[in-house]
Amino acid sequence: MSTFVKRLGGIVTNCYLGIDAGGTSTRAALVLPDGTCLGTGRAGSGNPISAGPELAAQNVLTASQAALANAGAEPSLLADGIAAMAGSRVAREADWLNDPLHAAGLPISLTLEPDLLAAFLSATPQPDGYAVVAGTGAVAVRVRNFELERVTDGLGWLLGDAGSGFWVGHQVVRHGLAALDGRADPTALTDALLTALDLDPDAPAEVEGRPGAIQHAVDLLYTWRPVELAQLAPIAFEAAREGDATARAIVHEAALALRAALAAMLAPDISGPVVFGGSVLTQQPTVAEIVGAQLPEQEPILTTDGLVGAANLALRRGGITVTEAVFDRLTETIAARR
């Protein structure tokens, strides 16, 4: 008799698989209809865009098997499941994901769900509301009846993501180098940027008429993928806290961009709740305060990932009513297994 069945006193019951398949990692939760999390598992990237469908499917399988093993449960106990992921729109047919799962003995077919919906439903059991997620990228959504009704931004580094970690990091580079180049007033961002890049501010010129530090920064930064500029965003937040005028202006502009994204989502018949996700909002109170002022009657709910929401969706798509008590149990028992 499995550990799972022993835990339930010998009664075999249905369980559900919720998977949060992100660009960095994939996490799975095995849950009961009452919201109890029995086991969790983790693997690498589950994003079919960045990792490719084959690797993404393998990581979803690995995380799912780990969750079953963690619970001491057999695959035959699975009743249903979903995988919440970005990039699923280009792979709406899920054979690429489910065929490897079936071949490995998992008897269910996962339904693909938007990661943004999972992010919202990780913070609340309510059917309607709003979410703003600002990490490397930035996007705002409106949720109605447990479905994404409208989305704004999230257009990537070239076309959008205003107020995101990428956007802030890009501004750090632009303003820091502009000051060094004499095109802008001095700012603490310049020294902080060169320190972060491990560059000598007094490096001799290698191109006639151009400071060596600028050329070295250009040479280095053009080897980065654009989204990697997000790792420079903390420079702006720290300099803003220390009173640097340029940094404070960057942070304020980022907050206004995110607030505008939220404003674009508002509908007269949906008052909230509003969910904030991503490090720009969850770790920067100044930004969160400005964005939250768009809905002053709502206290933003912070969420750090979409695993609770994925489990929430797995139950809902499986026909289970997720009450406040079930949602609270999901939140508590998944947190206990982090």
Short mmCIF file of N, CA and C in Angstrom, two decimals, residues 48-167:
data_model
loop_
_atom_site.label_atom_id
_atom_site.label_comp_id
_atom_site.label_asym_id
_atom_site.label_seq_id
_atom_site.Cartn_x
_atom_site.Cartn_y
_atom_site.Cartn_z
N PRO A 48 7.74 26.55 -23.66
CA PRO A 48 8.03 25.96 -24.97
C PRO A 48 8.69 26.94 -25.93
N ILE A 49 8.62 28.24 -25.63
CA ILE A 49 9.26 29.23 -26.50
C ILE A 49 10.75 29.29 -26.21
N SER A 50 11.11 29.50 -24.96
CA SER A 50 12.52 29.69 -24.61
C SER A 50 13.28 28.37 -24.51
N ALA A 51 12.62 27.31 -24.04
CA ALA A 51 13.30 26.03 -23.85
C ALA A 51 13.12 25.08 -25.02
N GLY A 52 12.09 25.34 -25.85
CA GLY A 52 11.73 24.41 -26.91
C GLY A 52 10.73 23.40 -26.38
N PRO A 53 9.79 22.95 -27.23
CA PRO A 53 8.73 22.05 -26.76
C PRO A 53 9.25 20.74 -26.16
N GLU A 54 10.29 20.15 -26.74
CA GLU A 54 10.77 18.86 -26.25
C GLU A 54 11.30 18.96 -24.82
N LEU A 55 12.17 19.95 -24.56
CA LEU A 55 12.72 20.11 -23.22
C LEU A 55 11.64 20.56 -22.25
N ALA A 56 10.75 21.47 -22.69
CA ALA A 56 9.67 21.93 -21.81
C ALA A 56 8.79 20.77 -21.38
N ALA A 57 8.44 19.88 -22.32
CA ALA A 57 7.61 18.73 -21.99
C ALA A 57 8.33 17.80 -21.02
N GLN A 58 9.62 17.60 -21.22
CA GLN A 58 10.38 16.73 -20.32
C GLN A 58 10.42 17.31 -18.91
N ASN A 59 10.55 18.62 -18.80
CA ASN A 59 10.60 19.23 -17.47
C ASN A 59 9.24 19.20 -16.78
N VAL A 60 8.16 19.35 -17.54
CA VAL A 60 6.82 19.20 -16.96
C VAL A 60 6.64 17.78 -16.45
N LEU A 61 7.08 16.79 -17.24
CA LEU A 61 6.99 15.39 -16.81
C LEU A 61 7.82 15.16 -15.55
N THR A 62 9.05 15.66 -15.52
CA THR A 62 9.92 15.46 -14.37
C THR A 62 9.31 16.07 -13.10
N ALA A 63 8.77 17.30 -13.20
CA ALA A 63 8.15 17.94 -12.04
C ALA A 63 6.91 17.17 -11.59
N SER A 64 6.13 16.66 -12.55
CA SER A 64 4.92 15.90 -12.21
C SER A 64 5.27 14.60 -11.50
N GLN A 65 6.25 13.89 -12.03
CA GLN A 65 6.68 12.65 -11.39
C GLN A 65 7.24 12.91 -9.99
N ALA A 66 7.95 14.02 -9.84
CA ALA A 66 8.50 14.36 -8.52
C ALA A 66 7.38 14.65 -7.53
N ALA A 67 6.32 15.32 -7.97
CA ALA A 67 5.19 15.61 -7.08
C ALA A 67 4.50 14.32 -6.65
N LEU A 68 4.33 13.38 -7.59
CA LEU A 68 3.72 12.09 -7.25
C LEU A 68 4.60 11.33 -6.26
N ALA A 69 5.91 11.33 -6.54
CA ALA A 69 6.83 10.62 -5.64
C ALA A 69 6.86 11.25 -4.26
N ASN A 70 6.82 12.58 -4.21
CA ASN A 70 6.81 13.29 -2.94
C ASN A 70 5.58 12.96 -2.11
N ALA A 71 4.47 12.69 -2.80
CA ALA A 71 3.22 12.33 -2.12
C ALA A 71 3.11 10.84 -1.85
N GLY A 72 3.96 10.04 -2.48
CA GLY A 72 3.82 8.59 -2.38
C GLY A 72 2.58 8.10 -3.09
N ALA A 73 2.24 8.77 -4.20
CA ALA A 73 1.01 8.46 -4.93
C ALA A 73 1.30 7.81 -6.27
N GLU A 74 0.38 6.94 -6.70
CA GLU A 74 0.49 6.30 -8.00
C GLU A 74 -0.16 7.18 -9.07
N PRO A 75 0.35 7.17 -10.30
CA PRO A 75 -0.25 7.96 -11.38
C PRO A 75 -1.72 7.64 -11.61
N SER A 76 -2.14 6.42 -11.30
CA SER A 76 -3.53 6.03 -11.52
C SER A 76 -4.52 6.84 -10.69
N LEU A 77 -4.04 7.52 -9.66
CA LEU A 77 -4.92 8.33 -8.83
C LEU A 77 -5.22 9.70 -9.43
N LEU A 78 -4.53 10.05 -10.51
CA LEU A 78 -4.74 11.36 -11.13
C LEU A 78 -6.09 11.40 -11.84
N ALA A 79 -6.85 12.47 -11.56
CA ALA A 79 -8.15 12.66 -12.21
C ALA A 79 -8.08 13.70 -13.31
N ASP A 80 -7.24 14.71 -13.15
CA ASP A 80 -7.17 15.80 -14.13
C ASP A 80 -5.97 16.67 -13.79
N GLY A 81 -5.65 17.61 -14.68
CA GLY A 81 -4.55 18.53 -14.41
C GLY A 81 -4.44 19.60 -15.46
N ILE A 82 -3.72 20.66 -15.10
CA ILE A 82 -3.49 21.76 -16.04
C ILE A 82 -2.01 22.17 -15.95
N ALA A 83 -1.54 22.80 -17.01
CA ALA A 83 -0.20 23.39 -17.01
C ALA A 83 -0.34 24.86 -17.37
N ALA A 84 0.02 25.74 -16.45
CA ALA A 84 -0.03 27.18 -16.69
C ALA A 84 1.33 27.62 -17.20
N MET A 85 1.36 28.24 -18.37
CA MET A 85 2.65 28.61 -18.94
C MET A 85 2.51 29.79 -19.89
N ALA A 86 3.60 30.57 -19.98
CA ALA A 86 3.70 31.59 -21.01
C ALA A 86 4.06 30.89 -22.31
N GLY A 87 3.66 31.48 -23.42
CA GLY A 87 4.02 30.90 -24.71
C GLY A 87 3.08 29.81 -25.16
N SER A 88 2.07 29.48 -24.35
CA SER A 88 1.16 28.40 -24.73
C SER A 88 0.31 28.79 -25.94
N ARG A 89 0.20 30.07 -26.22
CA ARG A 89 -0.62 30.50 -27.36
C ARG A 89 -0.07 30.00 -28.69
N VAL A 90 1.25 29.79 -28.76
CA VAL A 90 1.82 29.32 -30.01
C VAL A 90 1.85 27.80 -30.06
N ALA A 91 1.38 27.18 -29.00
CA ALA A 91 1.35 25.72 -28.95
C ALA A 91 0.04 25.27 -28.32
N ARG A 92 -1.07 25.82 -28.84
CA ARG A 92 -2.37 25.57 -28.23
C ARG A 92 -2.74 24.09 -28.28
N GLU A 93 -2.37 23.40 -29.35
CA GLU A 93 -2.52 21.96 -29.37
C GLU A 93 -1.47 21.36 -28.45
N ALA A 94 -1.91 20.57 -27.50
CA ALA A 94 -1.02 20.14 -26.41
C ALA A 94 -0.43 18.75 -26.62
N ASP A 95 -0.49 18.21 -27.84
CA ASP A 95 0.08 16.89 -28.07
C ASP A 95 1.57 16.86 -27.73
N TRP A 96 2.27 17.95 -28.04
CA TRP A 96 3.71 18.01 -27.76
C TRP A 96 4.01 17.82 -26.27
N LEU A 97 3.03 18.20 -25.44
CA LEU A 97 3.19 18.07 -24.00
C LEU A 97 2.65 16.74 -23.49
N ASN A 98 1.48 16.34 -23.96
CA ASN A 98 0.81 15.18 -23.39
C ASN A 98 1.32 13.84 -23.90
N ASP A 99 1.80 13.80 -25.12
CA ASP A 99 2.32 12.53 -25.65
C ASP A 99 3.45 11.97 -24.77
N PRO A 100 4.45 12.81 -24.39
CA PRO A 100 5.50 12.28 -23.50
C PRO A 100 4.97 11.87 -22.13
N LEU A 101 3.96 12.59 -21.61
CA LEU A 101 3.38 12.22 -20.32
C LEU A 101 2.69 10.86 -20.41
N HIS A 102 1.93 10.66 -21.49
CA HIS A 102 1.23 9.38 -21.66
C HIS A 102 2.24 8.24 -21.81
N ALA A 103 3.30 8.51 -22.58
CA ALA A 103 4.32 7.48 -22.78
C ALA A 103 4.98 7.08 -21.47
N ALA A 104 5.04 8.01 -20.52
CA ALA A 104 5.66 7.74 -19.22
C ALA A 104 4.68 7.17 -18.21
N GLY A 105 3.42 6.99 -18.61
CA GLY A 105 2.46 6.35 -17.73
C GLY A 105 1.52 7.25 -16.98
N LEU A 106 1.54 8.55 -17.27
CA LEU A 106 0.57 9.45 -16.65
C LEU A 106 -0.73 9.38 -17.44
N PRO A 107 -1.85 9.09 -16.79
CA PRO A 107 -3.08 8.78 -17.51
C PRO A 107 -3.93 9.98 -17.90
N ILE A 108 -3.50 11.18 -17.56
CA ILE A 108 -4.32 12.37 -17.84
C ILE A 108 -3.71 13.19 -18.98
N SER A 109 -4.54 14.05 -19.57
CA SER A 109 -4.07 15.02 -20.55
C SER A 109 -4.17 16.41 -19.94
N LEU A 110 -3.04 17.09 -19.85
CA LEU A 110 -3.02 18.43 -19.26
C LEU A 110 -3.64 19.44 -20.22
N THR A 111 -4.42 20.34 -19.66
CA THR A 111 -4.95 21.48 -20.41
C THR A 111 -4.02 22.66 -20.21
N LEU A 112 -3.71 23.38 -21.29
CA LEU A 112 -2.85 24.55 -21.18
C LEU A 112 -3.66 25.75 -20.71
N GLU A 113 -3.09 26.50 -19.77
CA GLU A 113 -3.72 27.69 -19.23
C GLU A 113 -2.70 28.83 -19.21
N PRO A 114 -3.17 30.09 -19.30
CA PRO A 114 -2.23 31.23 -19.27
C PRO A 114 -1.57 31.38 -17.90
N ASP A 115 -0.28 31.62 -17.89
CA ASP A 115 0.42 31.82 -16.61
C ASP A 115 -0.10 33.05 -15.90
N LEU A 116 -0.58 34.05 -16.63
CA LEU A 116 -1.09 35.27 -15.99
C LEU A 116 -2.37 34.99 -15.21
N LEU A 117 -3.19 34.09 -15.72
CA LEU A 117 -4.40 33.71 -14.99
C LEU A 117 -4.02 32.97 -13.71
N ALA A 118 -3.01 32.11 -13.80
CA ALA A 118 -2.54 31.40 -12.60
C ALA A 118 -1.97 32.36 -11.58
N ALA A 119 -1.29 33.40 -12.04
CA ALA A 119 -0.74 34.40 -11.12
C ALA A 119 -1.88 35.09 -10.35
N PHE A 120 -2.94 35.47 -11.05
CA PHE A 120 -4.08 36.10 -10.39
C PHE A 120 -4.71 35.15 -9.39
N LEU A 121 -4.95 33.90 -9.79
CA LEU A 121 -5.64 32.94 -8.94
C LEU A 121 -4.75 32.35 -7.87
N SER A 122 -3.47 32.72 -7.85
CA SER A 122 -2.61 32.37 -6.72
C SER A 122 -2.86 33.28 -5.53
N ALA A 123 -3.47 34.42 -5.78
CA ALA A 123 -3.65 35.42 -4.73
C ALA A 123 -5.08 35.52 -4.23
N THR A 124 -6.04 35.01 -4.99
CA THR A 124 -7.44 35.19 -4.63
C THR A 124 -8.30 34.09 -5.23
N PRO A 125 -9.37 33.70 -4.54
CA PRO A 125 -10.33 32.76 -5.13
C PRO A 125 -11.43 33.46 -5.90
N GLN A 126 -11.38 34.79 -5.98
CA GLN A 126 -12.44 35.55 -6.63
C GLN A 126 -12.44 35.34 -8.15
N PRO A 127 -13.59 35.38 -8.79
CA PRO A 127 -13.67 35.12 -10.23
C PRO A 127 -13.26 36.30 -11.10
N ASP A 128 -13.31 37.51 -10.54
CA ASP A 128 -13.07 38.73 -11.32
C ASP A 128 -12.03 39.60 -10.62
N GLY A 129 -11.29 40.37 -11.41
CA GLY A 129 -10.34 41.30 -10.83
C GLY A 129 -9.24 41.64 -11.80
N TYR A 130 -8.14 42.12 -11.25
CA TYR A 130 -7.04 42.63 -12.07
C TYR A 130 -5.71 42.13 -11.54
N ALA A 131 -4.75 42.05 -12.44
CA ALA A 131 -3.39 41.72 -12.03
C ALA A 131 -2.41 42.56 -12.83
N VAL A 132 -1.36 43.02 -12.16
CA VAL A 132 -0.23 43.67 -12.81
C VAL A 132 1.01 42.89 -12.41
N VAL A 133 1.73 42.40 -13.40
CA VAL A 133 2.94 41.62 -13.14
C VAL A 133 4.11 42.35 -13.79
N ALA A 134 5.09 42.71 -12.98
CA ALA A 134 6.26 43.44 -13.48
C ALA A 134 7.51 42.81 -12.92
N GLY A 135 8.11 41.96 -13.70
CA GLY A 135 9.40 41.37 -13.39
C GLY A 135 10.37 41.78 -14.47
N THR A 136 10.92 40.81 -15.19
CA THR A 136 11.73 41.16 -16.36
C THR A 136 10.90 41.89 -17.38
N GLY A 137 9.67 41.42 -17.61
CA GLY A 137 8.71 42.09 -18.48
C GLY A 137 7.61 42.71 -17.65
N ALA A 138 6.60 43.27 -18.33
CA ALA A 138 5.50 43.91 -17.61
C ALA A 138 4.21 43.72 -18.39
N VAL A 139 3.14 43.39 -17.67
CA VAL A 139 1.84 43.15 -18.29
C VAL A 139 0.76 43.39 -17.26
N ALA A 140 -0.42 43.80 -17.73
CA ALA A 140 -1.58 43.94 -16.86
C ALA A 140 -2.74 43.19 -17.50
N VAL A 141 -3.62 42.62 -16.66
CA VAL A 141 -4.73 41.83 -17.18
C VAL A 141 -6.00 42.13 -16.42
N ARG A 142 -7.11 41.84 -17.08
CA ARG A 142 -8.42 41.84 -16.42
C ARG A 142 -8.97 40.42 -16.49
N VAL A 143 -9.43 39.93 -15.35
CA VAL A 143 -9.98 38.57 -15.25
C VAL A 143 -11.47 38.67 -15.00
N ARG A 144 -12.23 37.89 -15.76
CA ARG A 144 -13.68 37.84 -15.55
C ARG A 144 -14.12 36.36 -15.60
N ASN A 145 -14.82 35.95 -14.57
CA ASN A 145 -15.33 34.58 -14.50
C ASN A 145 -14.23 33.55 -14.71
N PHE A 146 -13.09 33.78 -14.06
CA PHE A 146 -11.95 32.86 -14.08
C PHE A 146 -11.32 32.71 -15.47
N GLU A 147 -11.47 33.72 -16.31
CA GLU A 147 -10.84 33.72 -17.62
C GLU A 147 -10.18 35.08 -17.85
N LEU A 148 -9.08 35.09 -18.63
CA LEU A 148 -8.49 36.36 -19.03
C LEU A 148 -9.41 37.03 -20.03
N GLU A 149 -9.90 38.22 -19.68
CA GLU A 149 -10.78 38.94 -20.59
C GLU A 149 -10.00 39.94 -21.44
N ARG A 150 -8.98 40.55 -20.85
CA ARG A 150 -8.21 41.54 -21.59
C ARG A 150 -6.79 41.61 -21.04
N VAL A 151 -5.84 41.89 -21.92
CA VAL A 151 -4.43 41.99 -21.56
C VAL A 151 -3.85 43.23 -22.19
N THR A 152 -2.98 43.93 -21.47
CA THR A 152 -2.27 45.06 -22.06
C THR A 152 -0.78 44.96 -21.78
N ASP A 153 0.01 45.41 -22.75
CA ASP A 153 1.47 45.33 -22.75
C ASP A 153 1.91 43.87 -22.70
N GLY A 154 3.05 43.58 -22.09
CA GLY A 154 3.62 42.25 -22.22
C GLY A 154 4.12 42.01 -23.64
N LEU A 155 4.54 43.08 -24.31
CA LEU A 155 4.92 43.01 -25.72
C LEU A 155 6.40 42.75 -25.93
N GLY A 156 7.14 42.55 -24.84
CA GLY A 156 8.56 42.25 -24.99
C GLY A 156 9.42 43.49 -25.00
N TRP A 157 10.74 43.25 -24.92
CA TRP A 157 11.69 44.35 -24.73
C TRP A 157 11.70 45.34 -25.90
N LEU A 158 11.42 44.87 -27.11
CA LEU A 158 11.51 45.76 -28.26
C LEU A 158 10.28 46.65 -28.40
N LEU A 159 9.11 46.12 -28.08
CA LEU A 159 7.86 46.82 -28.38
C LEU A 159 7.12 47.33 -27.15
N GLY A 160 7.52 46.91 -25.96
CA GLY A 160 6.74 47.33 -24.79
C GLY A 160 7.44 47.02 -23.49
N ASP A 161 6.71 46.36 -22.56
CA ASP A 161 7.20 46.05 -21.22
C ASP A 161 7.58 47.30 -20.45
N ALA A 162 6.81 48.37 -20.64
CA ALA A 162 7.09 49.64 -19.95
C ALA A 162 6.97 49.46 -18.44
N GLY A 163 7.98 49.93 -17.72
CA GLY A 163 7.99 49.84 -16.27
C GLY A 163 8.56 48.54 -15.73
N SER A 164 8.99 47.66 -16.61
CA SER A 164 9.51 46.36 -16.21
C SER A 164 10.95 46.46 -15.70
N GLY A 165 11.47 45.33 -15.21
CA GLY A 165 12.87 45.28 -14.82
C GLY A 165 13.78 45.56 -16.00
N PHE A 166 13.43 45.02 -17.18
CA PHE A 166 14.22 45.34 -18.37
C PHE A 166 14.19 46.84 -18.63
N TRP A 167 13.01 47.42 -18.59
CA TRP A 167 12.86 48.84 -18.91
C TRP A 167 13.70 49.69 -17.95
#
